[in-house]
Amino acid sequence: MGFYSNFIIPYCIDWAMSDPVLAEYRQQLLADVSGEILEIGFGTGLNLPHYPDRVEKITTVDPNPGMNKISRSRIADSKITVDRRVLNGENLPMEDESFDTIVSTWTLCSIPDVNSAIAEIYRLLKPGGKFLFIEHGASKDDGVRVWQNRLTPIQKVIADGCHLNRNIQNLVAQKFSELTIEEFYAPKFPKIVGYMYKGVAQK
C-alpha cells in the first residue's frame, strides 16, 4: 500500500465514519452479538464502544496497516481484548466454523473480491451462526443508481477501492439463504452514498 492508503485514507475514513447517525446504526447492529466474534474490516475501531458489556474478546481483520495507529487508542480505552490481524477478507487462515458471529460495517463496498470474502464469512461461521452487517450500496432508485455507476470509478480512486454501486443484498444472498435485510436512505447523507443495507444472515 502507498502513502495515500496508509497515511491519508485512515484519517479521512475515521472522520467520515464518525457521524452520530452511523454510530446509532452501529449500536443497533451490535446490540445482540454473542459468542466467538470476528469483525471483518476493523478499520480505526469505531465499532468498539458499541459492543455490549458481555463481549470480552473479538478477533478482527483489516488489510490496511495504516489504520492501526488510530485504532490503538480505542483498543486501549476498551475493556474488550482485541486480537487484531492485518489480513484481507478474501483468504483467512482461521479454521472452518470458528465463529458464532461475524460483523461487517461499511466494508463490503471496498473488498476487491467481495464474493470470496462472503464465501469466507460463510465458511468461518458455525452452523446457526450469524453474519451481521450494515453497508452502503446500489440504490433501488434508477436515477440515483445511474449516478452511482458513473461515479464509482472516481470513488474507487479517492476512497481506497470503495464502490457506490454494489447490491449488497444480492451479494450476501448468493451464499446465505436465511437473510433478513432492511434498505433505507440514511438521513443527512447524499443519496449516492447514503443508501444502506442493514441485515442479519444466518448459516
XYZ file of N, CA, C and O in Angstrom:
812
model
N 0.839 -1.200 0.000
C 0.000 0.000 0.000
C 0.870 1.245 0.000
O 1.917 1.270 0.645
N 0.418 2.297 -0.696
C 1.194 3.508 -0.806
C 0.921 4.508 0.307
O 0.170 4.251 1.251
N 1.549 5.657 0.184
C 1.434 6.711 1.194
C -0.012 7.122 1.409
O -0.460 7.279 2.549
N -0.758 7.300 0.314
C -2.151 7.754 0.429
C -2.995 6.766 1.238
O -3.718 7.145 2.158
N -2.880 5.472 0.906
C -3.684 4.456 1.596
C -3.292 4.306 3.054
O -4.140 4.087 3.922
N -1.991 4.423 3.328
C -1.506 4.177 4.683
C -1.643 5.372 5.617
O -1.869 5.185 6.816
N -1.492 6.588 5.076
C -1.376 7.754 5.952
C -2.487 8.794 5.790
O -2.709 9.596 6.696
N -3.167 8.788 4.655
C -4.228 9.771 4.432
C -5.611 9.146 4.626
O -6.434 9.657 5.394
N -5.835 8.043 3.935
C -7.152 7.394 3.967
C -7.614 7.052 5.387
O -8.786 7.271 5.722
N -6.770 6.499 6.267
C -7.269 6.164 7.606
C -7.900 7.348 8.338
O -8.943 7.204 8.981
N -7.288 8.526 8.231
C -7.836 9.699 8.914
C -9.105 10.201 8.226
O -10.051 10.639 8.899
N -9.145 10.121 6.906
C -10.353 10.529 6.178
C -11.525 9.618 6.522
O -12.645 10.093 6.772
N -11.263 8.309 6.524
C -12.332 7.355 6.842
C -12.792 7.524 8.284
O -13.994 7.506 8.576
N -11.853 7.703 9.204
C -12.232 7.876 10.609
C -13.128 9.087 10.785
O -14.132 9.037 11.520
N -12.792 10.173 10.112
C -13.617 11.386 10.208
C -14.997 11.161 9.587
O -16.016 11.470 10.199
N -15.026 10.600 8.393
C -16.296 10.434 7.677
C -17.220 9.448 8.375
O -18.445 9.631 8.380
N -16.663 8.405 8.978
C -17.475 7.345 9.557
C -17.780 7.552 11.033
O -18.375 6.681 11.681
N -17.387 8.697 11.585
C -17.665 9.005 12.994
C -18.985 9.743 13.183
O -19.312 10.152 14.299
N -19.740 9.899 12.128
C -21.012 10.622 12.202
C -21.952 9.971 13.222
O -22.050 8.745 13.294
N -22.666 10.769 14.032
C -23.574 10.210 15.040
C -24.679 9.325 14.456
O -25.129 8.382 15.113
N -25.133 9.616 13.240
C -26.146 8.762 12.600
C -25.592 7.353 12.409
O -26.257 6.354 12.697
N -24.360 7.262 11.949
C -23.744 5.955 11.740
C -23.469 5.259 13.065
O -23.575 4.030 13.167
N -23.141 6.023 14.085
C -22.925 5.446 15.415
C -24.192 4.771 15.929
O -24.138 3.700 16.552
N -25.326 5.370 15.653
C -26.607 4.773 16.070
C -26.844 3.451 15.344
O -27.310 2.474 15.953
N -26.513 3.395 14.067
C -26.661 2.138 13.330
C -25.717 1.066 13.881
O -26.085 -0.113 13.981
N -24.518 1.459 14.251
C -23.582 0.510 14.864
C -24.179 -0.064 16.156
O -24.113 -1.266 16.412
N -24.717 0.819 16.961
C -25.312 0.402 18.246
C -26.436 -0.607 18.015
O -26.507 -1.645 18.694
N -27.298 -0.326 17.074
C -28.412 -1.234 16.778
C -27.908 -2.588 16.289
O -28.393 -3.632 16.717
N -26.932 -2.565 15.408
C -26.442 -3.796 14.801
C -25.774 -4.713 15.817
O -25.947 -5.933 15.781
N -25.027 -4.115 16.742
C -24.194 -4.901 17.646
C -24.882 -5.254 18.961
O -24.294 -5.966 19.793
N -26.113 -4.824 19.146
C -26.784 -4.999 20.440
C -26.892 -6.458 20.870
O -26.841 -6.763 22.072
N -27.014 -7.374 19.921
C -27.267 -8.776 20.271
C -26.112 -9.712 19.931
O -26.305 -10.927 19.885
N -24.920 -9.190 19.716
C -23.796 -10.070 19.376
C -23.443 -10.956 20.562
O -23.617 -10.572 21.726
N -22.943 -12.156 20.262
C -22.590 -13.078 21.330
C -21.607 -14.121 20.810
O -21.418 -14.268 19.595
N -20.992 -14.853 21.741
C -20.106 -15.952 21.395
C -18.765 -15.490 20.863
O -18.289 -14.393 21.161
N -18.137 -16.359 20.069
C -16.867 -16.032 19.427
C -17.144 -15.085 18.260
O -17.913 -15.413 17.354
N -16.483 -13.917 18.258
C -16.821 -12.846 17.317
C -15.632 -12.513 16.438
O -14.510 -12.348 16.909
N -15.890 -12.381 15.142
C -14.916 -11.896 14.171
C -15.462 -10.644 13.525
O -16.618 -10.615 13.086
N -14.642 -9.595 13.474
C -15.032 -8.377 12.746
C -14.170 -8.242 11.498
O -12.940 -8.192 11.579
N -14.829 -8.175 10.348
C -14.158 -8.006 9.063
C -14.108 -6.516 8.734
O -15.136 -5.851 8.656
N -12.903 -5.976 8.544
C -12.785 -4.546 8.248
C -12.840 -3.717 9.516
O -13.651 -2.798 9.636
N -11.962 -4.018 10.452
C -11.960 -3.344 11.760
C -11.669 -1.859 11.632
O -12.162 -1.042 12.414
N -10.858 -1.487 10.648
C -10.582 -0.075 10.413
C -9.954 0.604 11.620
O -9.010 0.102 12.223
N -10.510 1.745 11.993
C -9.975 2.527 13.112
C -10.658 2.195 14.437
O -10.468 2.901 15.416
N -11.430 1.124 14.461
C -12.024 0.670 15.718
C -13.288 1.378 16.149
O -13.648 1.359 17.334
N -14.004 1.967 15.195
C -15.192 2.741 15.554
C -16.316 1.896 16.139
O -17.202 2.423 16.824
N -16.303 0.586 15.892
C -17.355 -0.257 16.471
C -17.128 -0.577 17.940
O -18.074 -0.949 18.649
N -15.900 -0.470 18.407
C -15.566 -0.946 19.750
C -16.487 -0.421 20.858
O -16.935 -1.197 21.701
N -16.781 0.878 20.906
C -17.624 1.377 22.010
C -19.057 0.843 21.975
O -19.789 1.006 22.957
N -19.451 0.215 20.869
C -20.841 -0.187 20.701
C -21.084 -1.677 20.955
O -22.228 -2.131 20.922
N -20.027 -2.420 21.228
C -20.229 -3.816 21.615
C -20.807 -3.865 23.026
O -20.417 -3.081 23.890
N -21.731 -4.797 23.295
C -22.311 -4.896 24.640
C -21.259 -5.281 25.683
O -20.209 -5.856 25.361
N -21.561 -4.996 26.921
C -20.628 -5.238 28.015
C -20.236 -6.709 28.142
O -19.159 -7.027 28.633
N -21.122 -7.612 27.714
C -20.811 -9.039 27.860
C -19.692 -9.512 26.920
O -19.132 -10.589 27.120
N -19.370 -8.714 25.909
C -18.323 -9.106 24.970
C -16.963 -8.829 25.601
O -16.638 -7.698 25.946
N -16.157 -9.871 25.740
C -14.843 -9.752 26.357
C -13.704 -9.776 25.343
O -12.622 -9.246 25.601
N -13.932 -10.411 24.193
C -12.866 -10.533 23.200
C -13.456 -10.569 21.796
O -14.508 -11.162 21.591
N -12.773 -9.933 20.849
C -13.117 -10.066 19.436
C -11.830 -10.278 18.641
O -10.762 -9.799 19.015
N -11.957 -11.015 17.563
C -10.884 -11.141 16.582
C -11.223 -10.212 15.430
O -12.383 -10.142 14.996
N -10.242 -9.469 14.950
C -10.513 -8.510 13.877
C -9.499 -8.664 12.750
O -8.344 -9.059 12.985
N -9.944 -8.353 11.532
C -9.032 -8.321 10.386
C -9.243 -7.031 9.608
O -10.358 -6.517 9.518
N -8.138 -6.512 9.090
C -8.173 -5.343 8.211
C -6.863 -5.345 7.431
O -5.799 -5.575 8.014
N -6.909 -5.107 6.117
C -5.691 -5.195 5.319
C -4.803 -3.960 5.384
O -3.669 -3.993 4.903
N -5.299 -2.873 5.964
C -4.572 -1.606 5.924
C -3.823 -1.374 7.236
O -4.428 -1.025 8.243
N -2.494 -1.527 7.246
C -1.752 -1.308 8.489
C -1.806 0.134 8.974
O -1.579 0.406 10.156
N -2.150 1.050 8.075
C -2.255 2.444 8.472
C -3.389 2.725 9.430
O -3.392 3.745 10.134
N -4.377 1.837 9.469
C -5.497 2.002 10.405
C -5.058 1.745 11.851
O -5.691 2.203 12.796
N -3.966 1.003 12.011
C -3.563 0.536 13.331
C -3.257 1.674 14.292
O -3.597 1.619 15.479
N -2.599 2.706 13.796
C -2.206 3.820 14.662
C -3.420 4.466 15.319
O -3.395 4.790 16.513
N -4.490 4.647 14.546
C -5.699 5.269 15.097
C -6.439 4.293 16.002
O -6.938 4.676 17.058
N -6.494 3.037 15.600
C -7.276 2.065 16.386
C -6.640 1.767 17.735
O -7.344 1.389 18.673
N -5.326 1.943 17.852
C -4.649 1.590 19.116
C -5.236 2.320 20.311
O -5.396 1.751 21.398
N -5.546 3.599 20.141
C -6.079 4.366 21.276
C -7.469 3.874 21.665
O -7.800 3.826 22.864
N -8.274 3.483 20.690
C -9.611 2.960 21.006
C -9.505 1.588 21.679
O -10.272 1.284 22.585
N -8.571 0.774 21.227
C -8.366 -0.525 21.865
C -7.927 -0.325 23.311
O -8.387 -1.018 24.228
N -7.025 0.639 23.547
C -6.539 0.911 24.905
C -7.662 1.382 25.824
O -7.656 1.088 27.028
N -8.630 2.094 25.274
C -9.739 2.621 26.074
C -10.856 1.605 26.283
O -11.790 1.866 27.044
N -10.785 0.477 25.614
C -11.859 -0.517 25.665
C -11.524 -1.629 26.656
O -10.356 -1.985 26.873
N -12.563 -2.213 27.242
C -12.392 -3.371 28.112
C -12.294 -4.672 27.303
O -12.005 -5.723 27.854
N -12.552 -4.572 26.008
C -12.545 -5.746 25.149
C -11.111 -6.065 24.708
O -10.364 -5.171 24.303
N -10.747 -7.331 24.795
C -9.474 -7.781 24.254
C -9.618 -7.925 22.739
O -10.536 -8.600 22.265
N -8.729 -7.291 21.994
C -8.799 -7.300 20.535
C -7.611 -8.061 19.965
O -6.458 -7.666 20.170
N -7.911 -9.154 19.289
C -6.888 -9.901 18.542
C -6.908 -9.351 17.126
O -7.660 -9.811 16.271
N -6.071 -8.339 16.878
C -6.120 -7.588 15.619
C -5.102 -8.150 14.644
O -3.913 -8.273 14.974
N -5.551 -8.479 13.439
C -4.683 -9.070 12.436
C -4.759 -8.268 11.140
O -5.848 -7.890 10.708
N -3.600 -8.031 10.547
C -3.541 -7.308 9.275
C -3.676 -8.343 8.161
O -2.704 -8.965 7.735
N -4.913 -8.547 7.725
C -5.247 -9.549 6.707
C -6.367 -9.009 5.844
O -7.186 -8.201 6.304
N -6.455 -9.487 4.605
C -7.626 -9.153 3.802
C -8.711 -10.193 4.049
O -8.445 -11.283 4.556
N -9.928 -9.852 3.685
C -11.066 -10.713 3.998
C -11.312 -11.836 3.018
O -12.193 -12.667 3.238
N -10.537 -11.899 1.944
C -10.824 -12.890 0.904
C -10.213 -14.262 1.157
O -10.649 -15.256 0.582
N -9.187 -14.312 2.010
C -8.485 -15.578 2.241
C -7.938 -15.580 3.661
O -6.825 -15.123 3.912
N -8.718 -16.109 4.584
C -8.386 -16.027 6.001
C -7.855 -17.359 6.520
O -8.280 -18.427 6.068
N -6.926 -17.319 7.494
C -6.274 -18.543 7.957
C -7.043 -19.300 9.038
O -6.611 -20.381 9.446
N -8.157 -18.787 9.510
C -8.882 -19.440 10.590
C -9.537 -20.734 10.112
O -9.842 -20.894 8.931
N -9.747 -21.649 11.042
C -10.358 -22.931 10.712
C -11.854 -22.768 10.430
O -12.499 -21.826 10.897
N -12.409 -23.709 9.676
C -13.846 -23.727 9.393
C -14.648 -23.679 10.697
O -14.246 -24.258 11.716
N -15.787 -22.984 10.625
C -16.766 -22.970 11.724
C -16.136 -22.534 13.043
O -16.332 -23.151 14.091
N -15.397 -21.416 13.001
C -14.685 -20.914 14.180
C -15.469 -19.878 14.976
O -15.146 -19.630 16.138
N -16.492 -19.254 14.361
C -17.117 -18.095 14.996
C -18.636 -18.230 15.067
O -19.270 -18.779 14.166
N -19.176 -17.672 16.162
C -20.630 -17.615 16.326
C -21.222 -16.414 15.604
O -22.360 -16.464 15.122
N -20.464 -15.322 15.567
C -20.940 -14.070 14.973
C -19.814 -13.444 14.162
O -18.672 -13.378 14.631
N -20.138 -12.993 12.965
C -19.197 -12.213 12.157
C -19.853 -10.876 11.831
O -21.024 -10.823 11.457
N -19.083 -9.804 11.995
C -19.585 -8.433 11.850
C -18.852 -7.746 10.704
O -17.631 -7.866 10.566
N -19.607 -7.004 9.896
C -19.018 -6.165 8.848
C -19.795 -4.860 8.777
O -21.017 -4.878 8.598
N -19.097 -3.740 8.933
C -19.766 -2.440 8.831
C -19.036 -1.587 7.798
O -17.861 -1.269 7.957
N -19.730 -1.273 6.721
C -19.211 -0.417 5.658
C -17.837 -0.908 5.174
O -16.882 -0.147 5.085
N -17.800 -2.192 4.836
C -16.558 -2.836 4.422
C -16.708 -3.577 3.100
O -15.794 -3.568 2.266
N -17.852 -4.216 2.876
C -18.042 -4.994 1.658
C -17.961 -4.133 0.401
O -17.707 -4.633 -0.690
N -18.146 -2.841 0.562
C -18.040 -1.929 -0.584
C -16.629 -1.852 -1.135
O -16.427 -1.506 -2.300
N -15.631 -2.168 -0.303
C -14.237 -1.914 -0.669
C -13.403 -3.164 -0.933
O -12.295 -3.054 -1.447
N -13.892 -4.330 -0.556
C -13.114 -5.551 -0.741
C -13.051 -5.880 -2.230
O -14.093 -5.994 -2.876
N -11.864 -6.032 -2.791
C -11.763 -6.262 -4.244
C -12.550 -7.480 -4.713
O -13.337 -7.388 -5.654
N -12.345 -8.628 -4.083
C -13.064 -9.847 -4.459
C -14.122 -10.121 -3.396
O -13.957 -10.974 -2.511
N -15.206 -9.381 -3.473
C -16.208 -9.432 -2.407
C -16.901 -10.787 -2.329
O -17.275 -11.242 -1.244
N -17.050 -11.473 -3.445
C -17.681 -12.796 -3.409
C -16.843 -13.790 -2.622
O -17.385 -14.605 -1.858
N -15.528 -13.724 -2.773
C -14.657 -14.601 -1.992
C -14.729 -14.265 -0.510
O -14.692 -15.162 0.351
N -14.842 -12.982 -0.185
C -14.945 -12.582 1.212
C -16.227 -13.114 1.854
O -16.210 -13.595 2.992
N -17.330 -13.040 1.135
C -18.594 -13.551 1.681
C -18.542 -15.065 1.812
O -19.064 -15.641 2.782
N -17.887 -15.730 0.875
C -17.698 -17.182 0.989
C -16.870 -17.524 2.222
O -17.143 -18.518 2.920
N -15.854 -16.717 2.525
C -15.056 -16.920 3.728
C -15.889 -16.713 4.990
O -15.771 -17.459 5.965
N -16.729 -15.701 4.976
C -17.612 -15.456 6.122
C -18.495 -16.677 6.366
O -18.639 -17.147 7.506
N -19.057 -17.204 5.304
C -19.916 -18.390 5.436
C -19.115 -19.577 5.970
O -19.568 -20.294 6.867
N -17.919 -19.772 5.458
C -17.076 -20.892 5.894
C -16.726 -20.802 7.371
O -16.722 -21.807 8.094
N -16.452 -19.600 7.841
C -15.975 -19.420 9.207
C -17.077 -19.447 10.250
O -16.797 -19.614 11.444
N -18.317 -19.270 9.830
C -19.427 -19.303 10.790
C -19.745 -20.733 11.208
O -19.762 -21.657 10.398
N -20.035 -20.874 12.493
C -20.551 -22.147 12.982
C -21.971 -22.344 12.453
O -22.661 -21.364 12.112
N -22.458 -23.580 12.364
C -23.862 -23.796 12.000
C -24.778 -23.014 12.949
O -24.616 -23.063 14.171
N -25.704 -22.265 12.374
C -26.572 -21.410 13.175
C -25.967 -20.055 13.486
O -26.636 -19.185 14.055
N -24.697 -19.858 13.116
C -24.049 -18.576 13.366
C -24.615 -17.464 12.503
O -25.251 -17.706 11.471
N -24.343 -16.216 12.914
C -24.949 -15.056 12.261
C -23.895 -14.103 11.701
O -22.877 -13.839 12.343
N -24.184 -13.610 10.516
C -23.409 -12.554 9.883
C -24.219 -11.266 10.008
O -25.301 -11.135 9.429
N -23.706 -10.313 10.766
C -24.370 -9.029 10.991
C -23.658 -7.965 10.166
O -22.434 -7.835 10.239
N -24.418 -7.193 9.401
C -23.768 -6.220 8.530
C -24.619 -4.974 8.344
O -25.848 -5.006 8.407
N -23.922 -3.875 8.142
C -24.537 -2.672 7.584
C -23.554 -2.123 6.557
O -22.355 -1.996 6.831
N -24.063 -1.870 5.365
C -23.237 -1.463 4.237
C -24.005 -0.434 3.410
O -25.226 -0.395 3.439
N -23.279 0.379 2.667
C -23.942 1.236 1.683
C -23.789 0.590 0.316
O -22.884 -0.229 0.099
N -24.686 0.934 -0.600
C -24.586 0.312 -1.911
C -25.620 0.821 -2.889
O -26.178 1.918 -2.731
N -25.893 -0.009 -3.889
C -26.750 0.386 -5.005
C -28.163 0.706 -4.545
O -28.806 -0.084 -3.849
N -28.645 1.855 -4.953
C -30.000 2.284 -4.636
C -31.018 1.556 -5.511
O -30.715 1.138 -6.636
N -32.237 1.460 -5.004
C -33.333 0.929 -5.816
C -33.880 1.970 -6.780
O -34.627 1.638 -7.695
N -33.505 3.229 -6.561
C -33.978 4.303 -7.428
C -33.092 4.395 -8.678
O -31.875 4.607 -8.571
N -33.704 4.256 -9.846
C -32.938 4.211 -11.087
C -32.065 5.452 -11.277
O -30.914 5.354 -11.688
N -32.638 6.617 -10.989
C -31.899 7.857 -11.207
C -30.672 7.960 -10.317
O -29.613 8.431 -10.751
N -30.786 7.521 -9.076
C -29.647 7.527 -8.150
C -28.609 6.502 -8.596
O -27.398 6.769 -8.604
N -29.090 5.343 -9.006
C -28.173 4.267 -9.386
C -27.344 4.630 -10.628
O -26.183 4.244 -10.738
N -27.929 5.384 -11.549
C -27.184 5.848 -12.720
C -25.956 6.640 -12.282
O -24.842 6.441 -12.788
N -26.151 7.538 -11.321
C -25.036 8.359 -10.850
C -24.058 7.543 -10.014
O -22.847 7.797 -10.058
N -24.558 6.558 -9.283
C -23.653 5.669 -8.554
C -22.727 4.929 -9.520
O -21.523 4.798 -9.264
N -23.293 4.467 -10.620
C -22.475 3.773 -11.618
C -21.447 4.712 -12.255
O -20.292 4.329 -12.494
N -21.878 5.941 -12.528
C -20.971 6.903 -13.166
C -19.827 7.306 -12.243
O -18.684 7.497 -12.686
N -20.118 7.443 -10.954
C -19.133 7.985 -10.016
C -18.284 6.921 -9.333
O -17.281 7.263 -8.697
N -18.664 5.653 -9.450
C -17.895 4.609 -8.779
C -16.428 4.575 -9.199
O -15.542 4.415 -8.338
N -16.079 4.728 -10.498
C -14.645 4.732 -10.844
C -13.850 5.821 -10.116
O -12.704 5.596 -9.724
N -14.467 6.985 -9.935
C -13.801 8.064 -9.201
C -13.739 7.730 -7.716
O -12.709 7.909 -7.056
N -14.853 7.230 -7.176
C -14.919 6.868 -5.765
C -13.866 5.822 -5.399
O -13.241 5.879 -4.343
N -13.640 4.873 -6.283
C -12.654 3.822 -6.016
C -11.253 4.403 -5.848
O -10.458 3.911 -5.043
N -10.964 5.461 -6.598
C -9.642 6.083 -6.516
C -9.502 6.905 -5.245
O -8.519 6.780 -4.504
N -10.493 7.726 -4.955
C -10.346 8.650 -3.820
C -10.680 8.000 -2.483
O -10.256 8.484 -1.434
N -11.413 6.883 -2.500
C -11.837 6.250 -1.245
C -11.297 4.826 -1.110
O -11.927 3.965 -0.502
N -10.129 4.594 -1.692
C -9.391 3.352 -1.469
C -10.194 2.103 -1.824
O -10.280 1.152 -1.050
N -10.788 2.116 -3.022
C -11.474 0.936 -3.523
C -12.957 0.870 -3.267
O -13.612 -0.107 -3.652
N -13.517 1.880 -2.642
C -14.947 1.861 -2.300
C -15.819 1.946 -3.553
O -15.619 2.807 -4.409
N -16.787 1.028 -3.644
C -17.780 1.033 -4.725
C -19.086 1.636 -4.202
O -19.549 1.274 -3.120
N -19.692 2.482 -4.992
C -21.006 3.047 -4.642
C -22.150 2.155 -5.089
O -23.280 2.324 -4.632
N -21.881 1.210 -5.988
C -22.954 0.560 -6.743
C -23.062 -0.946 -6.532
O -23.626 -1.654 -7.363
N -22.570 -1.455 -5.428
C -22.724 -2.890 -5.167
C -24.085 -3.174 -4.537
O -24.476 -2.501 -3.571
N -24.761 -4.189 -5.066
C -26.043 -4.604 -4.495
C -25.744 -5.606 -3.383
O -25.531 -6.789 -3.627
N -25.723 -5.112 -2.173
C -25.286 -5.920 -1.034
C -26.241 -7.084 -0.778
O -25.810 -8.195 -0.461
N -27.521 -6.854 -0.945
C -28.472 -7.941 -0.725
C -28.194 -9.103 -1.676
O -28.149 -10.271 -1.257
N -28.010 -8.819 -2.944
C -27.754 -9.875 -3.921
C -26.451 -10.609 -3.628
O -26.364 -11.838 -3.763
N -25.430 -9.863 -3.224
C -24.142 -10.473 -2.932
C -24.228 -11.437 -1.752
O -23.728 -12.565 -1.815
N -24.865 -11.006 -0.681
C -24.963 -11.853 0.511
C -25.865 -13.057 0.243
O -25.586 -14.176 0.675
N -26.938 -12.833 -0.512
C -27.910 -13.904 -0.785
C -27.321 -15.022 -1.644
O -27.868 -16.128 -1.670
N -26.217 -14.769 -2.319
C -25.590 -15.831 -3.109
C -25.052 -16.954 -2.233
O -24.941 -18.094 -2.682
N -24.720 -16.635 -0.967
C -24.215 -17.661 -0.044
C -25.197 -17.997 1.067
O -25.225 -19.128 1.558
N -25.995 -17.029 1.490
C -26.877 -17.203 2.642
C -28.333 -17.245 2.183
O -28.832 -16.277 1.610
N -29.013 -18.340 2.466
C -30.428 -18.442 2.109
C -31.321 -17.836 3.189
O -32.440 -17.400 2.898
N -30.841 -17.797 4.426
C -31.596 -17.185 5.522
C -31.084 -15.771 5.722
O -30.006 -15.568 6.279
N -31.850 -14.806 5.275
C -31.393 -13.424 5.240
C -32.547 -12.481 5.538
O -33.594 -12.532 4.901
N -32.330 -11.629 6.530
C -33.277 -10.562 6.858
C -32.557 -9.236 6.643
O -31.478 -9.017 7.202
N -33.146 -8.369 5.835
C -32.430 -7.150 5.460
C -33.384 -5.965 5.404
O -34.559 -6.096 5.050
N -32.871 -4.812 5.785
C -33.609 -3.551 5.730
C -32.837 -2.603 4.832
O -31.618 -2.481 4.952
N -33.529 -1.940 3.902
C -32.889 -0.989 2.996
C -33.499 0.395 3.213
O -34.721 0.534 3.322
N -32.640 1.421 3.240
C -33.139 2.767 3.543
C -32.065 3.792 3.198
O -30.882 3.450 3.054
N -32.483 5.031 3.084
C -31.537 6.136 2.954
C -31.207 6.678 4.347
O -32.105 6.967 5.136
N -29.929 6.831 4.626
C -29.517 7.454 5.882
C -29.756 8.957 5.801
O -29.418 9.590 4.798
N -30.347 9.534 6.835
C -30.577 10.986 6.820
C -29.259 11.747 6.801
O -28.244 11.286 7.314
N -29.286 12.908 6.158
C -28.161 13.848 6.081
C -27.113 13.474 5.046
O -26.253 14.290 4.722
N -27.165 12.255 4.518
C -26.149 11.822 3.563
C -26.673 11.970 2.134
O -27.849 11.714 1.874
N -25.821 12.352 1.198
C -26.242 12.352 -0.209
C -26.719 10.954 -0.602
O -26.165 9.944 -0.162
N -27.736 10.910 -1.454
C -28.327 9.618 -1.786
C -27.347 8.659 -2.454
O -27.460 7.445 -2.296
N -26.384 9.171 -3.175
C -25.453 8.272 -3.864
C -24.562 7.498 -2.889
O -24.059 6.422 -3.216
N -24.362 8.035 -1.681
C -23.555 7.321 -0.684
C -24.390 6.861 0.508
O -23.900 6.126 1.363
N -25.653 7.272 0.556
C -26.446 7.056 1.754
C -27.482 5.962 1.689
O -28.321 5.849 2.591
N -27.475 5.143 0.625
C -28.424 4.037 0.563
C -27.848 2.852 1.329
O -26.799 2.317 0.972
N -28.531 2.454 2.389
C -27.995 1.470 3.331
C -28.697 0.120 3.260
O -29.902 0.037 2.980
N -27.912 -0.902 3.538
C -28.405 -2.260 3.704
C -27.999 -2.719 5.114
O -26.795 -2.847 5.389
N -28.968 -2.943 5.984
C -28.679 -3.437 7.339
C -29.329 -4.797 7.497
O -30.532 -4.922 7.300
N -28.535 -5.801 7.824
C -29.121 -7.131 7.807
C -28.457 -8.144 8.717
O -27.397 -7.918 9.308
N -29.135 -9.296 8.784
C -28.649 -10.458 9.510
C -28.789 -11.656 8.585
O -29.886 -11.914 8.062
N -27.704 -12.357 8.343
C -27.723 -13.599 7.574
C -27.316 -14.732 8.493
O -26.395 -14.584 9.293
N -28.015 -15.838 8.404
C -27.734 -16.966 9.293
C -27.314 -18.197 8.495
O -27.875 -18.508 7.457
N -26.309 -18.882 9.012
C -25.821 -20.090 8.344
C -26.666 -21.279 8.745
O -26.852 -21.517 9.935
